[in-house]
Amino acid sequence: MGALVRWKDLVTDTTDPAGTGRFWAGLLGRVVTRDEDGDVRVDGSSDAERIWVDRVPERRTVKDRVHLDLTGDVAALRRTVERLGGRHVADRGGWTVVADPEGGEFCLFPATEVTGLVVDARRPVEIARWWAEAFGATPRIGPDGLPRWLPLPGAPFDVMKFVAVAEPKTAKNRRHWDVWCEDVPALVARGATVLREPDDEIGWTVLADPEGNEFCAFTP
C-alpha cells in the first residue's frame, strides 16, 4: 500500500497565541503572521515549516506528550529561550530540557544529534509502524535498538521519535500535526478514530491515531 498521508504542518494550543507565536518565531528564526480571522501562525521558508498557534481556554495541566527536539549550540539556544521568556528545566546528561513561557517543555541537543518531533507512547514500536504505513515510510532503529524513529519526507525535522512512557494519555495533546490525505476512510479502516467531521466551521477531519493522539486530515 502506498502512502495515505503527507506531512502538512504543526499546531500548538495555547492561552496566549500572540506571545507563544513570538516565542517560537524568535527561537526558530521565523516570522509571526496574523490571519484576517485572528489566527496566529509562525511561518518559515516553506509551508511544511509552518506552526499554527491556536487559542484554547484550558491551561496546561499535564506533561506534554508531544514535544520538539532542537539541535545546535545548546548554551546559545538556552540563552535565547530565557531571553524570550522561557526557562531552563533540567540537564539530562546528553541534552537540556527547557520550557516555553507557558511551561511547555522541549529539548535541546548538540548539533551532532537529530531534530525530532517526539511523541510519548505506551507501545512505541507499534504506533511507529502504524504511522510508517500511513506515511509510506520505513522506521529507523532508535538508540535502544527498537524501530521507533520515523523519517518523514518533506517534514521540517529529521525524524518522528516515539518514546515509551508508562503513563496513559489523559488529556488532549497541546501539540498535534496536520496531514494531507485524500482517503480519510482508508485511515479509519486502518484504526484511526474520527473525532469531528468537516462541518460549517471546519473544512477538515479531526482524528485520533490508535494511541489517541489527535491529528487533522486535510484534502489537498
Coordinates of C-alpha atoms in Angstrom, one line a residue:
M1 CA 0.0 0.0 0.0
G2 CA 1.2 3.5 -0.9
A3 CA 1.2 6.5 1.4
L4 CA -2.2 7.6 2.7
V5 CA -0.9 10.9 4.2
R6 CA 1.7 13.5 3.6
W7 CA 3.1 16.0 6.2
K8 CA 1.3 19.4 6.2
D9 CA 2.3 21.4 9.4
L10 CA 2.4 21.5 13.1
V11 CA -0.2 23.0 15.5
T12 CA 0.2 24.1 19.1
D13 CA -2.5 25.1 21.6
T14 CA -2.0 28.0 24.0
T15 CA -3.9 30.5 26.1
D16 CA -1.7 33.3 24.6
P17 CA -1.3 32.9 20.8
A18 CA 0.5 36.2 20.3
G19 CA 3.0 35.5 23.0
T20 CA 3.6 31.9 22.0
G21 CA 3.9 32.9 18.4
R22 CA 6.6 35.5 19.2
F23 CA 8.5 33.0 21.3
W24 CA 8.7 30.3 18.6
A25 CA 9.4 32.7 15.9
G26 CA 12.2 34.2 17.9
L27 CA 13.7 30.9 18.8
L28 CA 13.4 29.4 15.3
G29 CA 14.3 32.5 13.3
R30 CA 10.9 32.7 11.7
V31 CA 8.1 35.3 11.4
V32 CA 4.7 35.7 13.0
T33 CA 1.7 36.2 10.8
R34 CA -1.8 37.0 11.9
D35 CA -4.6 35.9 9.6
E36 CA -7.7 38.0 8.9
D37 CA -9.7 35.8 11.2
G38 CA -7.3 36.4 14.1
D39 CA -5.4 33.1 13.9
V40 CA -1.7 33.3 14.6
R41 CA 0.9 31.3 12.7
V42 CA 4.7 31.0 12.7
D43 CA 6.0 30.9 9.1
G44 CA 9.3 29.6 7.9
S45 CA 10.8 29.2 4.4
S46 CA 8.2 26.6 3.4
D47 CA 4.6 25.7 4.2
A48 CA 5.8 22.5 5.9
E49 CA 7.7 24.6 8.5
R50 CA 4.5 26.4 9.5
I51 CA 3.3 26.3 13.1
W52 CA -0.3 27.2 13.7
V53 CA -0.9 28.7 17.1
D54 CA -4.4 28.1 18.3
R55 CA -6.1 29.7 21.3
V56 CA -7.7 27.4 23.8
P57 CA -9.2 28.3 27.2
E58 CA -7.6 25.4 29.1
R59 CA -4.3 26.0 30.8
R60 CA -1.5 23.3 30.6
T61 CA -2.1 20.9 33.5
V62 CA -0.2 17.7 32.5
K63 CA 3.1 16.8 30.9
D64 CA 3.1 17.4 27.1
R65 CA 3.0 14.1 25.2
V66 CA 4.3 15.7 22.0
H67 CA 7.3 18.0 22.0
L68 CA 10.2 19.1 19.8
D69 CA 13.9 18.1 19.9
L70 CA 16.0 21.0 18.6
T71 CA 19.7 20.9 17.8
G72 CA 22.6 23.4 17.8
D73 CA 24.7 25.3 20.3
V74 CA 22.9 24.3 23.4
A75 CA 24.2 27.1 25.6
A76 CA 23.2 29.7 23.0
L77 CA 19.8 28.2 22.5
R78 CA 19.2 28.1 26.2
R79 CA 20.1 31.8 26.5
T80 CA 17.7 32.6 23.6
V81 CA 14.9 30.6 25.3
E82 CA 15.4 32.5 28.5
R83 CA 15.6 35.9 26.7
L84 CA 12.3 35.1 25.0
G85 CA 10.6 34.4 28.3
G86 CA 11.1 30.6 28.6
R87 CA 13.1 28.8 31.3
H88 CA 15.7 26.1 31.9
V89 CA 14.2 23.0 33.4
A90 CA 16.9 20.4 33.8
D91 CA 20.1 19.0 32.3
R92 CA 19.8 15.3 31.4
G93 CA 23.4 14.5 30.6
G94 CA 23.2 14.4 26.8
W95 CA 20.6 17.1 26.4
T96 CA 18.9 20.0 28.2
V97 CA 15.2 20.4 28.9
V98 CA 13.7 23.9 28.6
A99 CA 10.2 25.2 28.6
D100 CA 8.3 27.9 26.7
P101 CA 6.6 30.8 28.6
E102 CA 3.5 28.6 29.1
G103 CA 5.5 25.7 30.6
G104 CA 5.5 23.5 27.5
E105 CA 8.8 21.5 27.7
F106 CA 11.1 20.7 24.8
C107 CA 14.7 19.5 24.5
L108 CA 17.9 20.9 23.2
F109 CA 20.6 18.6 21.8
P110 CA 24.1 19.3 20.4
A111 CA 24.3 19.9 16.7
T112 CA 25.6 16.4 16.1
E113 CA 22.2 14.9 17.1
V114 CA 19.0 14.8 15.1
T115 CA 16.0 17.1 15.3
G116 CA 12.7 15.4 16.0
L117 CA 9.0 15.6 16.8
V118 CA 8.8 13.4 19.9
V119 CA 5.6 11.5 20.8
D120 CA 5.1 9.7 24.1
A121 CA 3.6 6.2 23.6
R122 CA 2.6 3.2 25.5
R123 CA 3.6 1.0 22.6
P124 CA 6.2 3.0 20.6
V125 CA 7.1 0.3 18.1
E126 CA 3.5 -0.5 17.2
I127 CA 2.5 3.2 16.8
A128 CA 5.7 3.9 14.8
R129 CA 4.7 1.1 12.5
W130 CA 1.2 2.5 12.2
W131 CA 2.4 5.9 11.2
A132 CA 5.1 4.4 8.9
E133 CA 2.4 2.7 6.9
A134 CA 0.3 5.8 6.8
F135 CA 3.2 7.9 5.5
G136 CA 4.6 5.2 3.3
A137 CA 7.9 5.5 5.3
T138 CA 10.3 3.0 6.9
P139 CA 11.0 3.1 10.6
R140 CA 14.6 3.6 11.8
I141 CA 16.3 1.9 14.7
G142 CA 16.4 4.2 17.8
P143 CA 19.2 4.3 20.4
D144 CA 17.6 1.4 22.3
G145 CA 17.7 -0.9 19.2
L146 CA 14.0 -0.7 18.5
P147 CA 12.4 0.5 15.2
R148 CA 10.6 3.6 16.6
W149 CA 12.2 6.5 14.7
L150 CA 10.4 7.6 11.6
P151 CA 11.9 9.8 8.9
L152 CA 9.2 11.7 7.0
P153 CA 9.9 13.2 3.5
G154 CA 9.0 16.9 3.5
A155 CA 8.8 17.3 7.3
P156 CA 10.8 20.1 8.9
F157 CA 12.7 17.7 11.2
D158 CA 14.8 14.6 10.8
V159 CA 12.5 12.0 12.5
M160 CA 9.4 11.4 14.5
K161 CA 10.6 9.8 17.7
F162 CA 8.1 7.5 19.5
V163 CA 9.2 7.2 23.1
A164 CA 8.0 4.7 25.6
V165 CA 6.2 6.0 28.7
A166 CA 4.3 4.2 31.5
E167 CA 1.5 6.7 32.0
P168 CA -1.6 6.7 29.8
K169 CA -2.8 9.7 27.8
T170 CA -5.3 11.6 30.0
A171 CA -5.8 15.0 28.2
K172 CA -5.9 16.4 24.7
N173 CA -2.4 16.9 23.3
R174 CA -1.5 20.6 23.2
R175 CA 0.6 19.9 20.1
H176 CA -0.5 17.9 17.1
W177 CA 0.3 17.6 13.4
D178 CA -1.7 18.1 10.3
V179 CA -1.5 15.9 7.2
W180 CA -2.7 15.9 3.7
C181 CA -5.0 13.0 3.0
E182 CA -7.1 12.0 0.0
D183 CA -8.7 9.0 1.6
V184 CA -9.9 9.5 5.2
P185 CA -12.0 6.3 5.2
A186 CA -8.8 4.3 4.5
L187 CA -7.2 5.8 7.6
V188 CA -10.3 4.9 9.6
A189 CA -10.2 1.4 8.2
R190 CA -6.6 1.1 9.5
G191 CA -7.5 2.1 13.0
A192 CA -7.9 5.9 13.2
T193 CA -10.9 7.3 15.0
V194 CA -12.9 10.2 13.7
L195 CA -13.4 12.9 16.4
R196 CA -15.0 15.5 14.2
E197 CA -16.2 15.5 10.6
P198 CA -16.0 18.6 8.4
D199 CA -18.9 21.0 9.1
D200 CA -19.9 24.6 8.8
E201 CA -17.0 25.7 10.9
I202 CA -14.1 23.5 9.7
G203 CA -13.2 22.0 6.4
W204 CA -11.0 19.2 7.6
T205 CA -11.4 16.0 9.6
V206 CA -10.2 15.7 13.2
L207 CA -9.0 12.2 14.0
A208 CA -7.0 10.2 16.6
D209 CA -4.5 7.5 16.0
P210 CA -4.7 4.2 17.8
E211 CA -2.9 5.7 20.9
G212 CA -5.3 8.6 21.0
N213 CA -3.0 11.3 19.5
E214 CA -5.1 13.9 17.8
F215 CA -4.3 14.9 14.2
C216 CA -6.1 16.8 11.4
A217 CA -6.5 15.5 7.9
F218 CA -6.9 18.0 5.0
T219 CA -7.9 17.2 1.5
P220 CA -5.4 18.6 -1.0

